[in-house]
CSV table of C-alpha atoms in Angstrom, one decimal:
chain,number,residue,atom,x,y,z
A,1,UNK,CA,0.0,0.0,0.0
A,2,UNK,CA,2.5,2.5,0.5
A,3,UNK,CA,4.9,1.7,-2.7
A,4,UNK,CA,1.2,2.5,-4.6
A,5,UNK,CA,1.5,5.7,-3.1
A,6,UNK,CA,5.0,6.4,-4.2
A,7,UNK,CA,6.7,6.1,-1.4
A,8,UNK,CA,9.9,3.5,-1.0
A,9,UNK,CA,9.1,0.5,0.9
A,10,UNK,CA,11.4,-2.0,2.3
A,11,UNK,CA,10.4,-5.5,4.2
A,12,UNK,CA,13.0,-8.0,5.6
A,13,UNK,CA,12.9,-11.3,7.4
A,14,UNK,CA,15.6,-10.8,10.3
A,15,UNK,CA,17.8,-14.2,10.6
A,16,UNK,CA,16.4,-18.0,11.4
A,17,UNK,CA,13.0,-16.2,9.9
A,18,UNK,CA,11.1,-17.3,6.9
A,19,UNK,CA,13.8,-17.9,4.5
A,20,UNK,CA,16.8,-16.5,5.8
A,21,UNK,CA,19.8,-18.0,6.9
A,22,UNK,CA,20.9,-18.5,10.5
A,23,UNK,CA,20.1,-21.2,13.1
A,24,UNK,CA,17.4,-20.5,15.8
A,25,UNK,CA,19.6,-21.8,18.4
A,26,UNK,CA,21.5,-19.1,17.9
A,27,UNK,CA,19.3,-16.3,18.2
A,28,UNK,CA,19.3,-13.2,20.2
A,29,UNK,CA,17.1,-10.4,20.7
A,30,UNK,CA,20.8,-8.4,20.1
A,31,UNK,CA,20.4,-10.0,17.0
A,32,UNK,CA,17.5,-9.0,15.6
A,33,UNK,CA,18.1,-5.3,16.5
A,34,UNK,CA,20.8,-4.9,14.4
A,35,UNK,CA,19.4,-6.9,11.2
A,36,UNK,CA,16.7,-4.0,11.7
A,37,UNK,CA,19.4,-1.9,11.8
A,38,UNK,CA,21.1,-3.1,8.5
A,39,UNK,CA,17.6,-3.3,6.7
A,40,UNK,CA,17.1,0.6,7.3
A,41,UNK,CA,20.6,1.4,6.4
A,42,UNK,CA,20.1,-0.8,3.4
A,43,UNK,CA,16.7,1.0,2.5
A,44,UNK,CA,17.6,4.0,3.3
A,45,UNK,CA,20.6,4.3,0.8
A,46,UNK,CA,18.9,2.5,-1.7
A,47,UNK,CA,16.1,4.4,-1.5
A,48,UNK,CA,18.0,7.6,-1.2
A,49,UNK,CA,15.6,8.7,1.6
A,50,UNK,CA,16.9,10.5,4.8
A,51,UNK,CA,13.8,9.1,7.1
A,52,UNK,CA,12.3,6.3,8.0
A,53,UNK,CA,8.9,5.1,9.2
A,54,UNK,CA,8.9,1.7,11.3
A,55,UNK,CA,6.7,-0.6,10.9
A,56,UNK,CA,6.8,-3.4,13.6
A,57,UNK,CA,4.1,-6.2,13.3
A,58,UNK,CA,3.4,-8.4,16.9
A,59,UNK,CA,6.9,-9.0,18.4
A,60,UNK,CA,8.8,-7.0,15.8
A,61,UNK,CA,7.5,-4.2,17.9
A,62,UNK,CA,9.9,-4.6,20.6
A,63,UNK,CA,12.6,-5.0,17.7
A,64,UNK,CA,11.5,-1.8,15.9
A,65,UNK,CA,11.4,0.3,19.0
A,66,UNK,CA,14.6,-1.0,20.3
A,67,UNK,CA,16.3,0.2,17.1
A,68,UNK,CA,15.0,3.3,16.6
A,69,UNK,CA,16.1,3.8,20.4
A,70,UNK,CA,19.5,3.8,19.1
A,71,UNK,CA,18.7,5.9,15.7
A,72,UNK,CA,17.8,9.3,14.9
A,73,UNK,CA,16.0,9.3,11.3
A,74,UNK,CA,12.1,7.7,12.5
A,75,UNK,CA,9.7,10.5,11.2
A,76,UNK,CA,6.5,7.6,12.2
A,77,UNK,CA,5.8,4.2,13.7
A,78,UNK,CA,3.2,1.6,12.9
A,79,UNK,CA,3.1,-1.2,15.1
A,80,UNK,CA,0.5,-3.6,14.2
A,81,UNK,CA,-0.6,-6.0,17.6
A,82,UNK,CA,2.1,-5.0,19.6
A,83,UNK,CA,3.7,-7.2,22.0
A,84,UNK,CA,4.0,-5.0,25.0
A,85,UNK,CA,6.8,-7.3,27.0
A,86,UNK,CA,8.8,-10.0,25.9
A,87,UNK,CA,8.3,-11.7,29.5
A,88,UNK,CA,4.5,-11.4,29.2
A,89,UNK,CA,4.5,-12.8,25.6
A,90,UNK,CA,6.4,-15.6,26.2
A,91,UNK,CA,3.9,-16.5,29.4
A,92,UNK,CA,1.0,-16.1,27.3
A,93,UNK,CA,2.4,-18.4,24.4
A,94,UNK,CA,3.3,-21.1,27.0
A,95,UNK,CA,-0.7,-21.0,28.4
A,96,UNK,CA,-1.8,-21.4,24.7
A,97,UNK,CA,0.0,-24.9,24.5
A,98,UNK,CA,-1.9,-25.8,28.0
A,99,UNK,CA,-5.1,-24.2,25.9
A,100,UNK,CA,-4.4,-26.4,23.3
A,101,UNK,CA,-4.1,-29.6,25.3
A,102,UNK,CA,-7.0,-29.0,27.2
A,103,UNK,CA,-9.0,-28.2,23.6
A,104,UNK,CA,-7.9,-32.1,22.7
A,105,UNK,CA,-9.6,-33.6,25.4
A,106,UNK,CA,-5.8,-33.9,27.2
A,107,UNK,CA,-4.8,-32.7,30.5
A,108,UNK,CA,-1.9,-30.6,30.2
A,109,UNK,CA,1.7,-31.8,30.3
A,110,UNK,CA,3.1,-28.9,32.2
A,111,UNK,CA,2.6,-26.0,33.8
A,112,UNK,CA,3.5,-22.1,32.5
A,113,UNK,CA,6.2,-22.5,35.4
A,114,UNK,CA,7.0,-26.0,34.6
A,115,UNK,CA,7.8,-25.3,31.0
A,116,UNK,CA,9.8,-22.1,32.2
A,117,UNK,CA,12.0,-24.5,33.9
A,118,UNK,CA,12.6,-26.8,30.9
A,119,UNK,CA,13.3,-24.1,29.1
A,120,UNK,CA,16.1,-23.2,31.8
A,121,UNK,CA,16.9,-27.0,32.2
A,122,UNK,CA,17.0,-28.0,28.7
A,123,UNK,CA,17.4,-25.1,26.5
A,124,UNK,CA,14.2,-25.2,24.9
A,125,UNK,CA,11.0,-25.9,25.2
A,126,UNK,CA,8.0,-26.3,22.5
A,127,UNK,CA,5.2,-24.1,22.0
A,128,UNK,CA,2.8,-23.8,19.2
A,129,UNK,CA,4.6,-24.1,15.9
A,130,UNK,CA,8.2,-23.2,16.9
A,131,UNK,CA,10.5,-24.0,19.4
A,132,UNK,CA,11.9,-21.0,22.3
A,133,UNK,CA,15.2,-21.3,23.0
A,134,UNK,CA,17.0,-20.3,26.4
A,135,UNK,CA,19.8,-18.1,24.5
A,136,UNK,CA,16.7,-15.8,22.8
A,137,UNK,CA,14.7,-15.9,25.9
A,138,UNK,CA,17.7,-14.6,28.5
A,139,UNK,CA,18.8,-12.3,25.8
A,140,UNK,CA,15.0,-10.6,25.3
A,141,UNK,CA,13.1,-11.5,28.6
A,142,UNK,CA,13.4,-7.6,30.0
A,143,UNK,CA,12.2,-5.9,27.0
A,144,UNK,CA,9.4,-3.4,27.1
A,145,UNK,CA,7.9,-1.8,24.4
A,146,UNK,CA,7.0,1.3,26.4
A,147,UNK,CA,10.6,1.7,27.9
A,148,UNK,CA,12.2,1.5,24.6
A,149,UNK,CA,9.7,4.3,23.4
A,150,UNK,CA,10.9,6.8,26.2
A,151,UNK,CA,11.7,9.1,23.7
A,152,UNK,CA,9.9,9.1,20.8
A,153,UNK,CA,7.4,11.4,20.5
A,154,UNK,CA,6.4,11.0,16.8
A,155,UNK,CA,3.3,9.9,15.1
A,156,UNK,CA,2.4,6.6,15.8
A,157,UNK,CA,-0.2,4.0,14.5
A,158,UNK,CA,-1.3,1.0,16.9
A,159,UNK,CA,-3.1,-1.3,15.0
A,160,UNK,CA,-5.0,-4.9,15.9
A,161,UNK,CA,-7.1,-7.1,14.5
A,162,UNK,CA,-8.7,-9.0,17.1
A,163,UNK,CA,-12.6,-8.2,17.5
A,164,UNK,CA,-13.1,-5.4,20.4
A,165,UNK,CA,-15.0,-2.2,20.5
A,166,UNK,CA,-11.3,-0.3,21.0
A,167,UNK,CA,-8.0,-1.4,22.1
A,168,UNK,CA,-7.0,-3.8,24.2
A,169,UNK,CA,-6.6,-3.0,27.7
A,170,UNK,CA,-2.4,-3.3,26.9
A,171,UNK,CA,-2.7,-1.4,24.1
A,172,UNK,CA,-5.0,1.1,25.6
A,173,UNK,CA,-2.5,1.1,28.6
A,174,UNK,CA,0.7,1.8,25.7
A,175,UNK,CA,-1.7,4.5,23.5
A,176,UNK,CA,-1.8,6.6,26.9
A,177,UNK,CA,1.8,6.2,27.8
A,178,UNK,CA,3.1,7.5,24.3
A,179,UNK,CA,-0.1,10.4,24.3
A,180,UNK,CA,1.6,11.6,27.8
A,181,UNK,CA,4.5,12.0,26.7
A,182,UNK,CA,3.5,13.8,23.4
A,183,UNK,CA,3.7,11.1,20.8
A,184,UNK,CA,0.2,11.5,18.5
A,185,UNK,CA,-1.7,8.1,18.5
A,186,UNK,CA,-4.1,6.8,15.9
């Protein structure tokens, strides 16, 4: 939609997503950031542009806002179902596997604290459709969207698709965050 517009647009899978290279053992949140990094250089000099707009989409929120932390050249930010913490995330996929076994008539294997301590044990643990490993998890388990936005003050675009009147209550909770400290929220 924007490229129709006329504007330069630029997507990337970071590493050990979609078809990129790169093991998901070996992941870090680190990582990511600075293949976000390298695909704004990389679209900005391409492009020939001098600003960017981020868009981060669920937990490519946290990555977006992370980067543009250390950057200044964001003149807007889209974030499309924001992941508000990593620590919450993870929590909330790990009760959707104990969802899911209770949906199969099963009783579930493990509990959200149980699995955290495979994780710790093992070095993984399963969830639905990928694995987490304990080198992401220690490396991302502190970030916070709202913390990493201290100081952007720009226009910014929270997005969702799940069906409710408004935002959810988290993203209700990061809308008025960013409106107090001057950011303009859509």
């Amino acid at each position: 939609m924007i490229a129709e517009r006329g504007y330069p647009a630029f997507s990337y899978h970071p590493r050990a997503h979609g078809d990129s290279a790169g093991n998901p053992e070996d992941l870090t949140f680190e990582g990511l950031v600075d293949d976000a990094i390298a695909a704004a250089d990389h679209a900005l000099k391409t492009s020939h542009a001098s600003r960017l707009v981020w868009v981060g989409i669920r937990f490519g929120a946290l990555v977006a806002a992370e980067a543009m932390r250390r950057r200044r050249d964001a003149v807007g930010l889209a974030l499309w179902e924001p992941v508000i913490t990593a620590r919450d995330h993870f929590r909330k996929l790990m009760r959707h596997v104990l969802y899911y076994e209770l949906s199969q008539g099963h009783r579930p294997s493990m509990t959200v604290d149980q699995m955290t301590e495979r994780l710790d044990r093992e070095g993984k643990v399963a969830l639905l459709g990928f694995d987490l490993y304990r080198k992401f998890n220690q490396s991302v388990i502190e970030a916070d969207l709202a913390r990493n936005l201290e100081n952007w003050r720009g226009p910014t675009l929270i997005a969702q698709f799940q069906r409710h009147s408004g935002l959810s209550r988290d993203h209700r909770g990061l809308k008025r965050i960013l409106e107090r400290r001057g950011a303009q929220v859509r």
